[in-house]
Amino acid sequence: MITGTSKNLGVIGYPIIHSLSPAMQNSAIDAAGLDAVYIAMEVSPEELTAAVKGLRATGFIGWNVTIPHKTAIIPLLDEVDENARAIGAVNTVVNRGGKLIGYNTDIIGFCDGLHEKGVSLKGKPAVVLGAGGAARAVLQGLMLEGAASITIGVRNPQKAASITKDMPLKVPVQIVDWDSEDMNSALKDTAILVNTTPLGMAPKTEGIPPVDWGVLSPSAFVYDIIYTPAETRFLKEAKSHGHDTQNGVPMLVGQGAAALSMWLDTKPDRTAMRKALEAALLAKEKAQA
Ligand code: NAP
């Protein structure tokens, strides 16, 4: 029940009506019996400064930040954590006694997906497909996990060049055309292949990034950060070639759980969050059909 003492949480974005976060976060709040509520707030780019001022003034204890505000919000905060600064994107704000601190829990969520499957990347090479916003979080996650080198395969290497210019890199990172021989050399030795492109995401489930499965190291772990459908064509193909796989659901749950634990100092019930997320995804699929 929402009362006068309930702590306020939410997500800002534009548009926001399709956000799955309210269902997922309120399920964890309910499961833990916490006195808090999480709502979706539509904030246009023109109103971002006013909205942040308002959330601070009304004492919101924290909020998530989604497209298109993840970078624009940075100068409006009092402090930004090192990992969020490295990728130039904040997806979680924590209000600590009036001080607004920005974090990026997509990085944590991505790593959760690896830990869930017992994958260790220490000292090993990695390959990432795509170089957009999510790829930056994945890149940072791979570096935190100790990957020795990273190859980014894209359709347009020139366009992707900013990713390596903007981010502080702890290991060698090369950007290659995903139809090139360089790509095949990287696939041959890699310990992991991660898809961060939207190819294969619902409703265009026929999409798949180009991978020569005959070349990919047989022991490579294959990770698709897409969460709808739960099994993309990319993951189906990987499984049929004998690879262990992970989808984007644990990353989505993990980023939400990490945010909630920072706001409410709690250990969120991930099973409840996952169930609520899956129900919300199903409802979304039915609405689209
Ligand atoms: P984004 O910033 O638009 O970047 C997409 C990347 O994919 C770019 O490198 C883009 O290349 C490439 N790409 C897009 N369409 C392509 C196509 N038709 N052919 C080849 N390359 C294509 O998107 P994003 O925010 O990174 O999100 C990417 C995916 O990650 C989405 O499916 C999203 O749902 C998922 N995601 C999942 C989670 C999670 O928690 N599981 C979190 C964040 C994102 P160009 O620059 O050449 O267009």
Short mmCIF file of C-alpha atoms and ligand atoms in Angstrom, two decimals:
data_model
loop_
_atom_site.label_atom_id
_atom_site.label_comp_id
_atom_site.label_asym_id
_atom_site.label_seq_id
_atom_site.Cartn_x
_atom_site.Cartn_y
_atom_site.Cartn_z
CA MET A 1 0.00 0.00 0.00
CA ILE A 2 1.26 3.48 -0.86
CA THR A 3 1.16 5.80 2.15
CA GLY A 4 2.56 9.18 3.15
CA THR A 5 5.77 7.49 4.25
CA SER A 6 6.37 5.56 1.01
CA LYS A 7 9.72 6.22 -0.64
CA ASN A 8 9.44 7.45 -4.22
CA LEU A 9 11.34 5.78 -7.07
CA GLY A 10 10.87 5.70 -10.83
CA VAL A 11 12.23 5.83 -14.34
CA ILE A 12 12.53 8.81 -16.67
CA GLY A 13 12.61 8.49 -20.46
CA TYR A 14 10.94 9.64 -23.66
CA PRO A 15 8.79 7.83 -24.59
CA ILE A 16 8.27 5.75 -21.45
CA ILE A 17 4.94 3.91 -21.84
CA HIS A 18 6.67 0.69 -22.96
CA SER A 19 8.96 0.52 -19.92
CA LEU A 20 9.05 -2.88 -18.19
CA SER A 21 10.76 -1.44 -15.10
CA PRO A 22 7.64 -0.51 -13.06
CA ALA A 23 6.32 -4.11 -13.22
CA MET A 24 9.73 -5.56 -12.39
CA GLN A 25 10.70 -3.12 -9.61
CA ASN A 26 7.30 -3.06 -7.87
CA SER A 27 7.28 -6.88 -7.81
CA ALA A 28 10.58 -6.83 -5.87
CA ILE A 29 9.32 -4.03 -3.59
CA ASP A 30 6.18 -6.08 -2.83
CA ALA A 31 8.12 -9.33 -2.37
CA ALA A 32 10.34 -7.65 0.26
CA GLY A 33 7.39 -5.85 1.91
CA LEU A 34 9.17 -2.49 1.49
CA ASP A 35 7.44 0.88 1.89
CA ALA A 36 8.27 2.27 -1.57
CA VAL A 37 6.73 2.77 -5.00
CA TYR A 38 8.25 2.88 -8.51
CA ILE A 39 6.57 4.82 -11.33
CA ALA A 40 7.23 5.65 -15.01
CA MET A 41 7.68 9.35 -15.81
CA GLU A 42 7.68 10.73 -19.33
CA VAL A 43 10.27 13.51 -19.56
CA SER A 44 11.02 15.20 -22.89
CA PRO A 45 14.61 16.31 -23.64
CA GLU A 46 13.55 19.97 -23.21
CA GLU A 47 12.22 19.24 -19.72
CA LEU A 48 15.14 17.13 -18.43
CA THR A 49 16.76 19.90 -16.35
CA ALA A 50 13.41 20.88 -14.78
CA ALA A 51 12.56 17.22 -14.13
CA VAL A 52 15.87 16.51 -12.31
CA LYS A 53 15.38 19.67 -10.23
CA GLY A 54 11.85 18.52 -9.41
CA LEU A 55 12.91 14.98 -8.46
CA ARG A 56 15.57 16.45 -6.18
CA ALA A 57 13.11 18.96 -4.67
CA THR A 58 10.46 16.31 -4.00
CA GLY A 59 12.98 13.98 -2.36
CA PHE A 60 12.87 11.03 -4.76
CA ILE A 61 15.39 8.62 -3.28
CA GLY A 62 16.45 7.47 -6.73
CA TRP A 63 15.42 6.80 -10.31
CA ASN A 64 16.42 5.00 -13.47
CA VAL A 65 17.31 6.87 -16.63
CA THR A 66 16.55 5.53 -20.09
CA ILE A 67 16.68 6.66 -23.72
CA PRO A 68 17.29 9.51 -24.62
CA HIS A 69 18.63 10.89 -21.30
CA LYS A 70 21.47 8.53 -20.31
CA THR A 71 24.22 10.93 -21.43
CA ALA A 72 22.40 14.28 -21.17
CA ILE A 73 21.75 13.78 -17.44
CA ILE A 74 25.47 13.62 -16.52
CA PRO A 75 26.09 17.40 -16.15
CA LEU A 76 22.94 17.68 -13.99
CA LEU A 77 24.30 15.32 -11.31
CA ASP A 78 26.62 16.07 -8.36
CA GLU A 79 28.82 13.01 -8.87
CA VAL A 80 29.19 10.22 -11.42
CA ASP A 81 30.69 6.83 -10.62
CA GLU A 82 33.87 5.83 -12.50
CA ASN A 83 32.27 3.08 -14.63
CA ALA A 84 29.33 5.25 -15.70
CA ARG A 85 31.78 8.03 -16.59
CA ALA A 86 33.90 5.60 -18.62
CA ILE A 87 30.98 4.71 -20.88
CA GLY A 88 29.43 8.19 -20.80
CA ALA A 89 26.02 6.91 -19.71
CA VAL A 90 24.04 6.91 -16.45
CA ASN A 91 21.05 4.59 -16.03
CA THR A 92 20.63 4.91 -12.24
CA VAL A 93 20.61 7.97 -9.97
CA VAL A 94 20.88 7.66 -6.19
CA ASN A 95 19.87 10.61 -4.00
CA ARG A 96 22.20 10.41 -0.97
CA GLY A 97 21.00 13.09 1.42
CA GLY A 98 20.37 15.57 -1.37
CA LYS A 99 23.48 14.64 -3.37
CA LEU A 100 22.64 13.10 -6.76
CA ILE A 101 25.06 10.33 -7.77
CA GLY A 102 24.97 8.64 -11.20
CA TYR A 103 25.75 4.96 -11.83
CA ASN A 104 25.45 2.51 -14.70
CA THR A 105 23.95 -0.80 -13.60
CA ASP A 106 23.74 -2.17 -17.20
CA ILE A 107 27.41 -3.06 -16.70
CA ILE A 108 26.57 -5.01 -13.53
CA GLY A 109 23.58 -6.66 -15.24
CA PHE A 110 25.74 -7.80 -18.16
CA CYS A 111 28.29 -9.33 -15.74
CA ASP A 112 25.45 -11.03 -13.79
CA GLY A 113 24.52 -12.86 -17.01
CA LEU A 114 28.09 -14.24 -17.19
CA HIS A 115 28.26 -15.17 -13.50
CA GLU A 116 24.90 -16.98 -13.71
CA LYS A 117 26.49 -19.33 -16.26
CA GLY A 118 29.84 -19.61 -14.47
CA VAL A 119 31.77 -17.95 -17.31
CA SER A 120 35.29 -16.70 -16.47
CA LEU A 121 37.01 -14.39 -18.97
CA LYS A 122 40.20 -13.62 -17.08
CA GLY A 123 43.04 -13.30 -19.59
CA LYS A 124 40.88 -14.42 -22.51
CA PRO A 125 39.95 -12.69 -25.82
CA ALA A 126 36.38 -11.51 -26.53
CA VAL A 127 34.34 -10.54 -29.59
CA VAL A 128 31.43 -8.07 -29.53
CA LEU A 129 29.00 -7.45 -32.40
CA GLY A 130 27.73 -3.84 -32.63
CA ALA A 131 29.07 -0.58 -31.19
CA GLY A 132 26.04 1.34 -29.91
CA GLY A 133 25.04 2.41 -26.38
CA ALA A 134 24.66 -1.11 -25.00
CA ALA A 135 28.00 -2.17 -26.51
CA ARG A 136 29.74 0.41 -24.30
CA ALA A 137 28.31 -1.20 -21.15
CA VAL A 138 29.29 -4.64 -22.49
CA LEU A 139 32.83 -3.43 -23.28
CA GLN A 140 33.26 -2.03 -19.77
CA GLY A 141 31.83 -5.27 -18.31
CA LEU A 142 34.26 -7.40 -20.33
CA MET A 143 37.19 -5.27 -19.14
CA LEU A 144 36.03 -5.53 -15.51
CA GLU A 145 35.80 -9.32 -15.96
CA GLY A 146 39.47 -9.34 -17.03
CA ALA A 147 39.16 -10.00 -20.79
CA ALA A 148 42.65 -9.74 -22.35
CA SER A 149 41.60 -8.17 -25.66
CA ILE A 150 38.38 -7.24 -27.42
CA THR A 151 37.41 -7.25 -31.10
CA ILE A 152 34.32 -5.26 -32.08
CA GLY A 153 32.69 -6.44 -35.31
CA VAL A 154 30.39 -3.95 -37.06
CA ARG A 155 28.90 -3.26 -40.48
CA ASN A 156 30.50 0.21 -40.60
CA PRO A 157 33.88 0.46 -38.78
CA GLN A 158 34.25 4.20 -39.50
CA LYS A 159 30.96 5.00 -37.79
CA ALA A 160 31.90 2.83 -34.80
CA ALA A 161 35.31 4.46 -34.25
CA SER A 162 34.04 6.83 -31.53
CA ILE A 163 33.58 3.93 -29.07
CA THR A 164 37.34 3.44 -28.73
CA LYS A 165 38.05 7.19 -28.80
CA ASP A 166 35.57 8.05 -26.03
CA MET A 167 36.23 5.20 -23.60
CA PRO A 168 39.29 4.71 -21.39
CA LEU A 169 40.54 1.29 -22.52
CA LYS A 170 42.41 -1.05 -20.20
CA VAL A 171 43.09 -3.67 -22.90
CA PRO A 172 43.69 -3.68 -26.68
CA VAL A 173 40.40 -3.09 -28.53
CA GLN A 174 40.14 -3.32 -32.32
CA ILE A 175 37.18 -2.46 -34.55
CA VAL A 176 36.77 -4.61 -37.67
CA ASP A 177 34.33 -5.08 -40.52
CA TRP A 178 32.26 -8.11 -39.52
CA ASP A 179 32.55 -9.48 -43.07
CA SER A 180 36.37 -9.43 -43.04
CA GLU A 181 39.19 -11.92 -42.52
CA ASP A 182 40.15 -10.01 -39.33
CA MET A 183 36.74 -10.91 -37.95
CA ASN A 184 37.25 -14.59 -38.71
CA SER A 185 40.69 -14.56 -37.03
CA ALA A 186 39.12 -13.08 -33.89
CA LEU A 187 36.23 -15.61 -33.94
CA LYS A 188 38.68 -18.51 -34.18
CA ASP A 189 40.33 -17.70 -30.84
CA THR A 190 37.59 -16.01 -28.82
CA ALA A 191 36.26 -17.20 -25.47
CA ILE A 192 33.01 -15.28 -25.91
CA LEU A 193 30.84 -13.81 -28.68
CA VAL A 194 28.32 -11.13 -27.63
CA ASN A 195 25.57 -9.70 -29.83
CA THR A 196 24.72 -6.10 -28.90
CA THR A 197 22.94 -5.23 -32.17
CA PRO A 198 19.13 -5.26 -32.30
CA LEU A 199 19.24 -7.86 -35.12
CA GLY A 200 16.73 -10.59 -34.22
CA MET A 201 14.79 -8.52 -31.70
CA ALA A 202 10.96 -8.78 -31.80
CA PRO A 203 9.05 -8.07 -33.97
CA LYS A 204 11.82 -8.59 -36.59
CA THR A 205 12.81 -11.99 -35.22
CA GLU A 206 14.18 -13.20 -38.58
CA GLY A 207 17.24 -10.92 -38.18
CA ILE A 208 20.66 -12.36 -37.28
CA PRO A 209 24.15 -10.84 -37.35
CA PRO A 210 26.50 -12.52 -39.85
CA VAL A 211 28.73 -15.06 -38.08
CA ASP A 212 30.69 -17.87 -39.69
CA TRP A 213 29.74 -20.59 -37.22
CA GLY A 214 32.22 -22.97 -38.81
CA VAL A 215 35.05 -20.59 -37.86
CA LEU A 216 33.94 -19.68 -34.30
CA SER A 217 35.96 -21.39 -31.56
CA PRO A 218 33.92 -24.50 -30.53
CA SER A 219 34.37 -23.59 -26.84
CA ALA A 220 33.13 -19.98 -27.23
CA PHE A 221 30.30 -18.87 -24.96
CA VAL A 222 27.58 -17.06 -26.96
CA TYR A 223 25.65 -14.21 -25.32
CA ASP A 224 22.79 -12.22 -26.91
CA ILE A 225 21.72 -9.19 -24.84
CA ILE A 226 18.33 -9.11 -26.61
CA TYR A 227 15.58 -10.19 -24.17
CA THR A 228 12.65 -10.49 -26.54
CA PRO A 229 12.33 -13.13 -27.90
CA ALA A 230 14.02 -15.14 -25.13
CA GLU A 231 15.72 -17.22 -27.81
CA THR A 232 16.82 -15.25 -30.86
CA ARG A 233 17.85 -16.84 -34.17
CA PHE A 234 21.43 -16.01 -33.11
CA LEU A 235 21.11 -18.10 -29.93
CA LYS A 236 19.28 -20.93 -31.75
CA GLU A 237 22.11 -21.09 -34.27
CA ALA A 238 24.73 -21.01 -31.49
CA LYS A 239 23.00 -23.87 -29.64
CA SER A 240 22.75 -25.94 -32.80
CA HIS A 241 26.55 -25.59 -33.13
CA GLY A 242 27.03 -26.84 -29.56
CA HIS A 243 27.76 -23.52 -27.79
CA ASP A 244 26.68 -22.62 -24.25
CA THR A 245 24.49 -19.50 -24.36
CA GLN A 246 22.91 -16.67 -22.39
CA ASN A 247 20.09 -14.27 -23.32
CA GLY A 248 19.40 -10.68 -22.22
CA VAL A 249 16.88 -11.44 -19.44
CA PRO A 250 19.42 -11.78 -16.57
CA MET A 251 21.07 -8.52 -17.72
CA LEU A 252 17.75 -6.68 -17.57
CA VAL A 253 16.85 -8.19 -14.19
CA GLY A 254 20.40 -7.62 -12.92
CA GLN A 255 20.50 -3.92 -13.80
CA GLY A 256 17.17 -3.43 -12.00
CA ALA A 257 18.19 -5.47 -8.96
CA ALA A 258 21.48 -3.55 -8.64
CA ALA A 259 19.60 -0.22 -8.73
CA LEU A 260 17.03 -1.35 -6.16
CA SER A 261 19.69 -2.61 -3.78
CA MET A 262 21.44 0.80 -3.96
CA TRP A 263 18.22 2.73 -3.29
CA LEU A 264 16.69 0.57 -0.56
CA ASP A 265 19.68 -1.29 0.86
CA THR A 266 17.94 -4.59 0.17
CA LYS A 267 18.71 -7.90 -1.57
CA PRO A 268 15.99 -7.97 -4.25
CA ASP A 269 14.04 -11.14 -5.00
CA ARG A 270 15.30 -11.81 -8.54
CA THR A 271 12.84 -14.66 -9.08
CA ALA A 272 9.91 -12.31 -8.42
CA MET A 273 11.50 -9.70 -10.73
CA ARG A 274 12.04 -12.24 -13.49
CA LYS A 275 8.46 -13.53 -13.21
CA ALA A 276 7.05 -10.00 -13.38
CA LEU A 277 9.30 -9.20 -16.33
CA GLU A 278 8.27 -12.33 -18.21
CA ALA A 279 4.57 -11.58 -17.59
CA ALA A 280 5.05 -7.99 -18.81
CA LEU A 281 6.91 -9.23 -21.92
CA LEU A 282 4.13 -11.72 -22.66
CA ALA A 283 1.49 -8.99 -22.33
CA LYS A 284 3.55 -6.81 -24.67
CA GLU A 285 3.87 -9.64 -27.22
CA LYS A 286 0.08 -10.24 -27.11
CA ALA A 287 -0.57 -6.51 -27.60
CA GLN A 288 1.75 -6.49 -30.65
CA ALA A 289 0.18 -9.62 -32.22
P1 NAP B 1 22.02 1.35 -30.54
O1 NAP B 1 22.72 2.34 -29.68
O2 NAP B 1 21.08 1.80 -31.59
O3 NAP B 1 23.19 0.47 -31.24
C1 NAP B 1 22.92 -0.59 -32.08
C2 NAP B 1 24.22 -1.15 -32.74
O4 NAP B 1 23.80 -2.19 -33.61
C3 NAP B 1 25.00 -0.17 -33.60
O5 NAP B 1 26.34 -0.54 -33.63
C4 NAP B 1 24.36 -0.36 -34.97
O6 NAP B 1 25.22 -0.10 -36.06
C5 NAP B 1 24.09 -1.84 -34.97
N1 NAP B 1 22.94 -2.12 -35.83
C6 NAP B 1 21.68 -1.69 -35.68
N2 NAP B 1 20.88 -2.15 -36.67
C7 NAP B 1 21.69 -2.87 -37.47
C8 NAP B 1 21.48 -3.61 -38.67
N3 NAP B 1 20.26 -3.69 -39.25
N4 NAP B 1 22.52 -4.23 -39.26
C9 NAP B 1 23.74 -4.14 -38.68
N5 NAP B 1 24.02 -3.46 -37.54
C10 NAP B 1 22.99 -2.85 -36.94
O7 NAP B 1 21.21 0.31 -29.66
P2 NAP B 1 21.54 -0.14 -28.17
O8 NAP B 1 20.90 0.79 -27.21
O9 NAP B 1 22.99 -0.39 -28.07
O10 NAP B 1 20.70 -1.50 -28.05
C11 NAP B 1 21.05 -2.63 -28.81
C12 NAP B 1 20.28 -3.86 -28.37
O11 NAP B 1 20.62 -4.18 -27.04
C13 NAP B 1 18.76 -3.75 -28.40
O12 NAP B 1 18.23 -4.93 -28.93
C14 NAP B 1 18.38 -3.61 -26.95
O13 NAP B 1 17.08 -4.12 -26.66
C15 NAP B 1 19.44 -4.45 -26.28
N6 NAP B 1 19.68 -4.07 -24.88
C16 NAP B 1 19.48 -5.00 -23.92
C17 NAP B 1 19.68 -4.68 -22.59
C18 NAP B 1 19.41 -5.71 -21.52
O14 NAP B 1 19.32 -5.32 -20.33
N7 NAP B 1 19.33 -6.98 -21.82
C19 NAP B 1 20.12 -3.40 -22.23
C20 NAP B 1 20.36 -2.47 -23.26
C21 NAP B 1 20.13 -2.82 -24.58
P3 NAP B 1 25.10 1.25 -36.94
O15 NAP B 1 25.73 2.31 -36.08
O16 NAP B 1 25.82 0.91 -38.17
O17 NAP B 1 23.62 1.48 -37.15
#
